[in-house]
Amino acid sequence: MQEFLDMGGYAGFVWPSYIITFGLLALVFALTWRLLKTSERRLEALQAARGRRPRGKRGAGPAAPAQSQSQPQARETEKAPAGAAGESR
Amino acid sequence: MHRFANPNRFLKLANAILPWAAGLTVILTLAGLYYALVASPEDYQQGATVRIMYVHVPAAWMALFVYTAIAVASAVALIWKHPVSDLFAKASAPVGAAFTFIALVTGALWGKPMWGTWWVWDARLTSMLILFFLYLGHMALMNAFDDPQRGYKAAAVLALVGVVNVPIIKFSVDWWNTLHQPASVARMDGPAIDPAMLTPLFLMAFAFKAYYITVALLRMRGEIAEAKVRAISMSQVHG
């Protein structure tokens, strides 16, 4: 085991290489996961705040919600849905 | 390709691929680590430092691969206004930057015991450093504008201009005198490396590729969610 950890005397070069490689890849994955979860939570919160609205007929992608701008409850905001909804309800 | 310009259709495909890519990443990484650290022989000249090769070389391959992928996606985005291409380029850049950084750092850690120096300003190392800065510039441009579309366009132009660096990196070891060894795997006369060393090299290379697919798809999912958030917020502001 000691021999394995020693890496033939090059432990100071081999192990840092592997630690930096997999440490950085793990960090990028962790940041990606956090970004994804934050975005999905924000989207869910917004969609929940908008209530049950009919979805776009085709391709409800990023541009789709903008097509239904005229609906009154679209004035609700993410942070204060109840307060912001006061003017439209 | 244009079929997947629709983000929702793309999401379906991404969600189908993700578990496989993630599973492959884990399995290939574990197998790669076993072969790289335990089951492969030491080099007769370089001793155990040859084990650095199993992370250094695949990381350098990925650095070039990811940049080329970004350049192709940028061309597609500029020519056909393909929205998912922009997101793909944006999602890829941090992964490519990470792989470039890994290649540079592990190269220094390999260079010190074998060449006697951490760094030399020769063509291969310098062009790799430029690639790293291109990635950082790409990421900075993507986020530099309030209107994401302007950022995507500026970054796409940078990616296409910077792609000239890719062949320079690849052939730098042939065109100029350098401490860096020439290509020993992708050669016309076949790899000049023992199969016992090629196994961990390729396992790690495929592990990195599966990792890239996993992380890029996750980031694109996040970007698509962000784009929807922006669209809903805009409709509320202007509604």
mmCIF file of C-alpha atoms in Angstrom:
data_model
loop_
_atom_site.group_PDB
_atom_site.id
_atom_site.type_symbol
_atom_site.label_atom_id
_atom_site.label_comp_id
_atom_site.label_asym_id
_atom_site.label_seq_id
_atom_site.Cartn_x
_atom_site.Cartn_y
_atom_site.Cartn_z
ATOM 1 C CA MET A 1 0.000 0.000 0.000
ATOM 2 C CA GLN A 2 2.811 2.392 0.956
ATOM 3 C CA GLU A 3 4.480 1.555 -2.322
ATOM 4 C CA PHE A 4 1.275 2.404 -4.181
ATOM 5 C CA LEU A 5 0.948 5.753 -2.393
ATOM 6 C CA ASP A 6 4.619 6.492 -3.060
ATOM 7 C CA MET A 7 4.171 6.281 -6.842
ATOM 8 C CA GLY A 8 7.822 5.387 -7.280
ATOM 9 C CA GLY A 9 8.912 8.596 -5.598
ATOM 10 C CA TYR A 10 6.676 10.784 -7.762
ATOM 11 C CA ALA A 11 3.735 10.956 -5.345
ATOM 12 C CA GLY A 12 4.067 14.744 -5.176
ATOM 13 C CA PHE A 13 3.318 14.992 -8.902
ATOM 14 C CA VAL A 14 0.965 12.086 -9.625
ATOM 15 C CA TRP A 15 -1.520 12.542 -6.770
ATOM 16 C CA PRO A 16 -1.971 16.321 -7.166
ATOM 17 C CA SER A 17 -2.694 15.703 -10.881
ATOM 18 C CA TYR A 18 -5.540 13.335 -10.049
ATOM 19 C CA ILE A 19 -6.839 15.443 -7.152
ATOM 20 C CA ILE A 20 -6.923 18.625 -9.266
ATOM 21 C CA THR A 21 -8.493 16.826 -12.243
ATOM 22 C CA PHE A 22 -11.316 15.113 -10.386
ATOM 23 C CA GLY A 23 -11.704 17.916 -7.828
ATOM 24 C CA LEU A 24 -12.269 20.476 -10.574
ATOM 25 C CA LEU A 25 -14.604 18.197 -12.546
ATOM 26 C CA ALA A 26 -16.618 17.557 -9.368
ATOM 27 C CA LEU A 27 -16.739 21.304 -8.662
ATOM 28 C CA VAL A 28 -17.999 22.096 -12.185
ATOM 29 C CA PHE A 29 -20.644 19.381 -11.810
ATOM 30 C CA ALA A 30 -21.727 20.726 -8.388
ATOM 31 C CA LEU A 31 -21.999 24.301 -9.717
ATOM 32 C CA THR A 32 -23.943 23.034 -12.738
ATOM 33 C CA TRP A 33 -26.358 21.115 -10.500
ATOM 34 C CA ARG A 34 -26.910 24.187 -8.307
ATOM 35 C CA LEU A 35 -27.499 26.394 -11.354
ATOM 36 C CA LEU A 36 -29.993 23.910 -12.750
ATOM 37 C CA LYS A 37 -31.932 23.539 -9.491
ATOM 38 C CA THR A 38 -32.029 27.330 -8.925
ATOM 39 C CA SER A 39 -33.346 27.930 -12.450
ATOM 40 C CA GLU A 40 -35.932 25.167 -12.234
ATOM 41 C CA ARG A 41 -37.154 26.401 -8.842
ATOM 42 C CA ARG A 42 -37.524 29.946 -10.179
ATOM 43 C CA LEU A 43 -39.441 28.678 -13.199
ATOM 44 C CA GLU A 44 -41.738 26.554 -11.032
ATOM 45 C CA ALA A 45 -42.371 29.481 -8.682
ATOM 46 C CA LEU A 46 -43.238 31.751 -11.613
ATOM 47 C CA GLN A 47 -45.486 29.181 -13.224
ATOM 48 C CA ALA A 48 -47.222 28.502 -9.922
ATOM 49 C CA ALA A 49 -47.719 32.244 -9.413
ATOM 50 C CA ARG A 50 -49.320 32.509 -12.838
ATOM 51 C CA GLY A 51 -51.862 29.890 -11.860
ATOM 52 C CA ARG A 52 -53.347 27.404 -14.261
ATOM 53 C CA ARG A 53 -53.142 29.198 -17.549
ATOM 54 C CA PRO A 54 -53.606 27.475 -20.859
ATOM 55 C CA ARG A 55 -50.238 26.721 -22.340
ATOM 56 C CA GLY A 56 -49.126 27.851 -25.784
ATOM 57 C CA LYS A 57 -50.648 25.773 -28.509
ATOM 58 C CA ARG A 58 -47.384 24.911 -30.202
ATOM 59 C CA GLY A 59 -43.798 24.998 -29.010
ATOM 60 C CA ALA A 60 -44.203 26.365 -25.502
ATOM 61 C CA GLY A 61 -40.555 27.349 -25.554
ATOM 62 C CA PRO A 62 -38.970 30.539 -24.298
ATOM 63 C CA ALA A 63 -40.843 32.726 -26.733
ATOM 64 C CA ALA A 64 -44.256 31.133 -26.254
ATOM 65 C CA PRO A 65 -45.439 32.808 -23.039
ATOM 66 C CA ALA A 66 -44.934 36.217 -24.617
ATOM 67 C CA GLN A 67 -47.757 35.439 -27.050
ATOM 68 C CA SER A 68 -50.355 35.550 -24.300
ATOM 69 C CA GLN A 69 -49.459 38.944 -22.933
ATOM 70 C CA SER A 70 -52.985 40.246 -22.878
ATOM 71 C CA GLN A 71 -54.180 37.979 -20.088
ATOM 72 C CA PRO A 72 -54.780 39.974 -16.941
ATOM 73 C CA GLN A 73 -53.137 37.715 -14.392
ATOM 74 C CA ALA A 74 -49.833 38.061 -16.216
ATOM 75 C CA ARG A 75 -49.116 41.050 -14.006
ATOM 76 C CA GLU A 76 -48.280 38.917 -11.026
ATOM 77 C CA THR A 77 -44.636 38.950 -10.016
ATOM 78 C CA GLU A 78 -42.509 36.185 -8.649
ATOM 79 C CA LYS A 79 -41.719 37.677 -5.274
ATOM 80 C CA ALA A 80 -45.047 39.198 -4.327
ATOM 81 C CA PRO A 81 -47.734 37.453 -6.305
ATOM 82 C CA ALA A 82 -50.587 38.439 -4.001
ATOM 83 C CA GLY A 83 -49.663 42.119 -3.800
ATOM 84 C CA ALA A 84 -48.950 42.526 -7.438
ATOM 85 C CA ALA A 85 -52.122 40.735 -8.365
ATOM 86 C CA GLY A 86 -54.180 43.368 -6.576
ATOM 87 C CA GLU A 87 -54.384 45.642 -9.590
ATOM 88 C CA SER A 88 -55.588 42.942 -11.926
ATOM 89 C CA ARG A 89 -57.977 41.071 -9.667
ATOM 90 C CA MET B 1 -30.747 19.281 -36.488
ATOM 91 C CA HIS B 2 -33.443 21.902 -36.970
ATOM 92 C CA ARG B 3 -35.928 19.529 -35.404
ATOM 93 C CA PHE B 4 -34.236 20.252 -32.078
ATOM 94 C CA ALA B 5 -34.393 24.030 -32.450
ATOM 95 C CA ASN B 6 -37.574 23.639 -30.400
ATOM 96 C CA PRO B 7 -36.359 23.710 -26.781
ATOM 97 C CA ASN B 8 -39.157 21.448 -25.528
ATOM 98 C CA ARG B 9 -38.403 18.796 -28.121
ATOM 99 C CA PHE B 10 -34.728 19.123 -27.245
ATOM 100 C CA LEU B 11 -35.488 18.727 -23.524
ATOM 101 C CA LYS B 12 -37.217 15.417 -24.191
ATOM 102 C CA LEU B 13 -34.147 14.122 -26.003
ATOM 103 C CA ALA B 14 -31.800 15.503 -23.314
ATOM 104 C CA ASN B 15 -33.751 13.847 -20.516
ATOM 105 C CA ALA B 16 -33.610 10.523 -22.361
ATOM 106 C CA ILE B 17 -29.828 10.754 -22.822
ATOM 107 C CA LEU B 18 -28.919 12.116 -19.374
ATOM 108 C CA PRO B 19 -29.208 8.964 -17.216
ATOM 109 C CA TRP B 20 -27.124 6.990 -19.727
ATOM 110 C CA ALA B 21 -24.453 9.676 -19.981
ATOM 111 C CA ALA B 22 -24.271 10.072 -16.201
ATOM 112 C CA GLY B 23 -24.106 6.294 -15.646
ATOM 113 C CA LEU B 24 -21.415 5.909 -18.289
ATOM 114 C CA THR B 25 -19.397 8.725 -16.707
ATOM 115 C CA VAL B 26 -19.327 6.953 -13.343
ATOM 116 C CA ILE B 27 -18.566 3.477 -14.727
ATOM 117 C CA LEU B 28 -15.893 4.645 -17.177
ATOM 118 C CA THR B 29 -14.246 6.888 -14.573
ATOM 119 C CA LEU B 30 -14.010 4.063 -12.026
ATOM 120 C CA ALA B 31 -12.672 1.635 -14.634
ATOM 121 C CA GLY B 32 -10.300 4.305 -15.950
ATOM 122 C CA LEU B 33 -8.975 5.065 -12.471
ATOM 123 C CA TYR B 34 -8.405 1.386 -11.762
ATOM 124 C CA TYR B 35 -6.441 0.869 -14.963
ATOM 125 C CA ALA B 36 -4.621 4.204 -14.692
ATOM 126 C CA LEU B 37 -3.446 3.834 -11.102
ATOM 127 C CA VAL B 38 -3.329 0.090 -10.480
ATOM 128 C CA ALA B 39 -3.532 -2.186 -13.500
ATOM 129 C CA SER B 40 -1.173 -0.422 -15.921
ATOM 130 C CA PRO B 41 2.621 -0.710 -15.866
ATOM 131 C CA GLU B 42 5.069 2.054 -15.094
ATOM 132 C CA ASP B 43 6.993 3.504 -18.001
ATOM 133 C CA TYR B 44 10.545 2.241 -18.424
ATOM 134 C CA GLN B 45 11.815 5.816 -18.686
ATOM 135 C CA GLN B 46 9.259 7.958 -16.896
ATOM 136 C CA GLY B 47 8.385 5.640 -14.019
ATOM 137 C CA ALA B 48 5.080 6.372 -12.291
ATOM 138 C CA THR B 49 4.801 9.875 -13.766
ATOM 139 C CA VAL B 50 3.403 8.228 -16.885
ATOM 140 C CA ARG B 51 0.164 7.887 -14.877
ATOM 141 C CA ILE B 52 -0.269 11.655 -15.228
ATOM 142 C CA MET B 53 -0.726 10.997 -18.940
ATOM 143 C CA TYR B 54 -4.080 9.279 -18.264
ATOM 144 C CA VAL B 55 -5.632 12.554 -17.108
ATOM 145 C CA HIS B 56 -3.429 15.027 -18.993
ATOM 146 C CA VAL B 57 -3.898 13.704 -22.516
ATOM 147 C CA PRO B 58 -7.683 13.060 -22.374
ATOM 148 C CA ALA B 59 -8.159 16.511 -20.805
ATOM 149 C CA ALA B 60 -6.152 18.120 -23.624
ATOM 150 C CA TRP B 61 -8.183 16.172 -26.225
ATOM 151 C CA MET B 62 -11.373 17.382 -24.588
ATOM 152 C CA ALA B 63 -10.100 20.975 -24.503
ATOM 153 C CA LEU B 64 -9.760 20.883 -28.297
ATOM 154 C CA PHE B 65 -12.908 18.822 -28.877
ATOM 155 C CA VAL B 66 -15.129 21.107 -26.800
ATOM 156 C CA TYR B 67 -13.750 24.229 -28.485
ATOM 157 C CA THR B 68 -14.352 22.748 -31.928
ATOM 158 C CA ALA B 69 -17.890 21.805 -30.875
ATOM 159 C CA ILE B 70 -18.473 25.383 -29.681
ATOM 160 C CA ALA B 71 -17.170 26.757 -32.995
ATOM 161 C CA VAL B 72 -19.499 24.486 -35.004
ATOM 162 C CA ALA B 73 -22.452 25.400 -32.765
ATOM 163 C CA SER B 74 -21.558 29.090 -33.137
ATOM 164 C CA ALA B 75 -21.547 28.815 -36.933
ATOM 165 C CA VAL B 76 -24.931 27.047 -36.829
ATOM 166 C CA ALA B 77 -26.285 29.703 -34.457
ATOM 167 C CA LEU B 78 -25.055 32.597 -36.616
ATOM 168 C CA ILE B 79 -26.208 31.113 -39.933
ATOM 169 C CA TRP B 80 -29.547 29.546 -38.989
ATOM 170 C CA LYS B 81 -30.372 31.439 -35.773
ATOM 171 C CA HIS B 82 -30.696 28.066 -34.076
ATOM 172 C CA PRO B 83 -31.555 28.927 -30.443
ATOM 173 C CA VAL B 84 -30.402 25.618 -28.939
ATOM 174 C CA SER B 85 -26.987 26.033 -30.599
ATOM 175 C CA ASP B 86 -26.383 29.218 -28.628
ATOM 176 C CA LEU B 87 -27.315 27.425 -25.413
ATOM 177 C CA PHE B 88 -25.049 24.519 -26.344
ATOM 178 C CA ALA B 89 -22.099 26.899 -26.837
ATOM 179 C CA LYS B 90 -22.859 28.639 -23.550
ATOM 180 C CA ALA B 91 -23.181 25.339 -21.687
ATOM 181 C CA SER B 92 -19.976 23.934 -23.185
ATOM 182 C CA ALA B 93 -17.556 26.788 -22.489
ATOM 183 C CA PRO B 94 -17.076 26.263 -18.711
ATOM 184 C CA VAL B 95 -16.516 22.528 -19.270
ATOM 185 C CA GLY B 96 -13.959 23.227 -21.982
ATOM 186 C CA ALA B 97 -12.238 25.808 -19.798
ATOM 187 C CA ALA B 98 -12.037 23.284 -16.951
ATOM 188 C CA PHE B 99 -10.479 20.655 -19.233
ATOM 189 C CA THR B 100 -7.978 23.196 -20.606
ATOM 190 C CA PHE B 101 -7.021 24.223 -17.077
ATOM 191 C CA ILE B 102 -6.586 20.548 -16.129
ATOM 192 C CA ALA B 103 -4.376 19.956 -19.180
ATOM 193 C CA LEU B 104 -2.216 22.973 -18.296
ATOM 194 C CA VAL B 105 -1.835 22.132 -14.604
ATOM 195 C CA THR B 106 -1.260 18.398 -15.029
ATOM 196 C CA GLY B 107 1.166 19.241 -17.838
ATOM 197 C CA ALA B 108 3.159 21.393 -15.429
ATOM 198 C CA LEU B 109 3.045 18.612 -12.819
ATOM 199 C CA TRP B 110 4.347 16.177 -15.432
ATOM 200 C CA GLY B 111 6.879 18.639 -16.871
ATOM 201 C CA LYS B 112 8.631 19.371 -13.604
ATOM 202 C CA PRO B 113 9.913 15.824 -12.939
ATOM 203 C CA MET B 114 10.454 14.925 -16.634
ATOM 204 C CA TRP B 115 11.666 18.166 -18.253
ATOM 205 C CA GLY B 116 12.987 19.822 -15.108
ATOM 206 C CA THR B 117 10.655 22.807 -15.471
ATOM 207 C CA TRP B 118 7.006 23.594 -14.745
ATOM 208 C CA TRP B 119 6.574 25.748 -17.817
ATOM 209 C CA VAL B 120 8.246 26.802 -21.048
ATOM 210 C CA TRP B 121 6.957 29.419 -23.472
ATOM 211 C CA ASP B 122 6.992 27.078 -26.431
ATOM 212 C CA ALA B 123 4.352 26.726 -29.123
ATOM 213 C CA ARG B 124 2.299 23.869 -27.633
ATOM 214 C CA LEU B 125 2.098 25.259 -24.106
ATOM 215 C CA THR B 126 1.548 28.859 -25.178
ATOM 216 C CA SER B 127 -1.178 27.962 -27.698
ATOM 217 C CA MET B 128 -2.923 25.905 -24.986
ATOM 218 C CA LEU B 129 -2.766 28.921 -22.657
ATOM 219 C CA ILE B 130 -4.307 31.056 -25.428
ATOM 220 C CA LEU B 131 -7.084 28.447 -25.751
ATOM 221 C CA PHE B 132 -7.754 28.832 -22.025
ATOM 222 C CA PHE B 133 -8.046 32.622 -22.428
ATOM 223 C CA LEU B 134 -10.333 32.148 -25.441
ATOM 224 C CA TYR B 135 -12.644 30.062 -23.242
ATOM 225 C CA LEU B 136 -12.594 32.729 -20.511
ATOM 226 C CA GLY B 137 -13.258 35.454 -23.087
ATOM 227 C CA HIS B 138 -16.138 33.428 -24.532
ATOM 228 C CA MET B 139 -17.701 33.004 -21.089
ATOM 229 C CA ALA B 140 -17.228 36.698 -20.262
ATOM 230 C CA LEU B 141 -18.786 37.845 -23.577
ATOM 231 C CA MET B 142 -21.772 35.517 -23.143
ATOM 232 C CA ASN B 143 -22.668 37.270 -19.903
ATOM 233 C CA ALA B 144 -21.537 40.803 -20.793
ATOM 234 C CA PHE B 145 -24.838 42.103 -22.211
ATOM 235 C CA ASP B 146 -28.266 42.691 -20.690
ATOM 236 C CA ASP B 147 -29.752 41.242 -23.864
ATOM 237 C CA PRO B 148 -28.539 37.621 -23.950
ATOM 238 C CA GLN B 149 -28.888 37.485 -27.759
ATOM 239 C CA ARG B 150 -26.173 40.136 -28.175
ATOM 240 C CA GLY B 151 -23.890 38.181 -25.863
ATOM 241 C CA TYR B 152 -24.528 34.964 -27.812
ATOM 242 C CA LYS B 153 -23.696 36.690 -31.090
ATOM 243 C CA ALA B 154 -20.485 38.326 -29.814
ATOM 244 C CA ALA B 155 -19.307 35.080 -28.219
ATOM 245 C CA ALA B 156 -20.111 33.131 -31.407
ATOM 246 C CA VAL B 157 -17.933 35.500 -33.456
ATOM 247 C CA LEU B 158 -15.102 35.135 -30.923
ATOM 248 C CA ALA B 159 -15.424 31.331 -31.026
ATOM 249 C CA LEU B 160 -15.181 31.331 -34.837
ATOM 250 C CA VAL B 161 -12.198 33.672 -34.909
ATOM 251 C CA GLY B 162 -10.454 31.667 -32.185
ATOM 252 C CA VAL B 163 -10.920 28.349 -33.971
ATOM 253 C CA VAL B 164 -7.745 29.118 -35.949
ATOM 254 C CA ASN B 165 -5.925 28.256 -32.710
ATOM 255 C CA VAL B 166 -7.121 24.636 -32.809
ATOM 256 C CA PRO B 167 -4.930 23.415 -35.727
ATOM 257 C CA ILE B 168 -2.072 25.522 -34.346
ATOM 258 C CA ILE B 169 -2.282 23.571 -31.067
ATOM 259 C CA LYS B 170 -2.594 20.232 -32.844
ATOM 260 C CA PHE B 171 0.367 20.748 -35.181
ATOM 261 C CA SER B 172 2.499 22.964 -32.926
ATOM 262 C CA VAL B 173 4.642 19.981 -31.957
ATOM 263 C CA ASP B 174 5.440 19.337 -35.634
ATOM 264 C CA TRP B 175 5.870 22.927 -36.821
ATOM 265 C CA TRP B 176 8.134 24.234 -34.077
ATOM 266 C CA ASN B 177 10.885 22.947 -31.822
ATOM 267 C CA THR B 178 9.366 22.142 -28.465
ATOM 268 C CA LEU B 179 9.955 20.229 -25.273
ATOM 269 C CA HIS B 180 6.537 18.654 -25.734
ATOM 270 C CA GLN B 181 6.540 15.222 -27.315
ATOM 271 C CA PRO B 182 4.850 14.799 -30.721
ATOM 272 C CA ALA B 183 1.590 12.930 -31.209
ATOM 273 C CA SER B 184 1.858 9.306 -30.102
ATOM 274 C CA VAL B 185 -1.723 8.067 -30.434
ATOM 275 C CA ALA B 186 -3.247 9.781 -33.488
ATOM 276 C CA ARG B 187 -0.484 8.861 -35.936
ATOM 277 C CA MET B 188 -0.637 7.668 -39.512
ATOM 278 C CA ASP B 189 1.308 4.517 -38.576
ATOM 279 C CA GLY B 190 -0.842 3.683 -35.544
ATOM 280 C CA PRO B 191 -0.351 4.457 -31.856
ATOM 281 C CA ALA B 192 3.193 4.316 -30.505
ATOM 282 C CA ILE B 193 1.986 3.387 -27.040
ATOM 283 C CA ASP B 194 1.707 -0.074 -25.497
ATOM 284 C CA PRO B 195 -1.867 -1.460 -25.405
ATOM 285 C CA ALA B 196 -1.582 -1.772 -21.603
ATOM 286 C CA MET B 197 -1.296 2.017 -21.512
ATOM 287 C CA LEU B 198 -3.843 2.682 -24.245
ATOM 288 C CA THR B 199 -6.595 0.984 -22.195
ATOM 289 C CA PRO B 200 -6.623 3.518 -19.311
ATOM 290 C CA LEU B 201 -6.024 6.349 -21.786
ATOM 291 C CA PHE B 202 -9.112 5.527 -23.843
ATOM 292 C CA LEU B 203 -11.236 4.649 -20.801
ATOM 293 C CA MET B 204 -10.492 8.060 -19.325
ATOM 294 C CA ALA B 205 -11.037 9.778 -22.678
ATOM 295 C CA PHE B 206 -14.514 8.241 -22.983
ATOM 296 C CA ALA B 207 -15.228 9.003 -19.315
ATOM 297 C CA PHE B 208 -14.411 12.673 -19.945
ATOM 298 C CA LYS B 209 -16.580 12.689 -23.049
ATOM 299 C CA ALA B 210 -19.525 11.193 -21.130
ATOM 300 C CA TYR B 211 -18.918 13.756 -18.371
ATOM 301 C CA TYR B 212 -19.002 16.557 -20.941
ATOM 302 C CA ILE B 213 -22.290 15.312 -22.408
ATOM 303 C CA THR B 214 -23.804 15.013 -18.914
ATOM 304 C CA VAL B 215 -22.749 18.450 -17.697
ATOM 305 C CA ALA B 216 -23.513 20.216 -20.993
ATOM 306 C CA LEU B 217 -27.047 18.745 -21.093
ATOM 307 C CA LEU B 218 -27.669 19.691 -17.444
ATOM 308 C CA ARG B 219 -26.453 23.230 -18.093
ATOM 309 C CA MET B 220 -28.639 23.488 -21.204
ATOM 310 C CA ARG B 221 -31.645 22.355 -19.177
ATOM 311 C CA GLY B 222 -30.845 25.133 -16.698
ATOM 312 C CA GLU B 223 -30.448 27.672 -19.524
ATOM 313 C CA ILE B 224 -33.760 26.680 -21.095
ATOM 314 C CA ALA B 225 -35.462 27.095 -17.699
ATOM 315 C CA GLU B 226 -33.780 30.515 -17.361
ATOM 316 C CA ALA B 227 -34.962 31.518 -20.845
ATOM 317 C CA LYS B 228 -38.531 30.581 -19.886
ATOM 318 C CA VAL B 229 -38.206 32.596 -16.660
ATOM 319 C CA ARG B 230 -37.037 35.587 -18.722
ATOM 320 C CA ALA B 231 -39.880 35.194 -21.200
ATOM 321 C CA ILE B 232 -42.507 34.981 -18.437
ATOM 322 C CA SER B 233 -40.998 37.966 -16.600
ATOM 323 C CA MET B 234 -40.986 39.982 -19.835
ATOM 324 C CA SER B 235 -44.606 39.123 -20.530
ATOM 325 C CA GLN B 236 -45.462 40.312 -17.022
ATOM 326 C CA VAL B 237 -43.585 43.579 -17.422
ATOM 327 C CA HIS B 238 -45.079 44.343 -20.826
ATOM 328 C CA GLY B 239 -48.421 42.646 -20.290
#
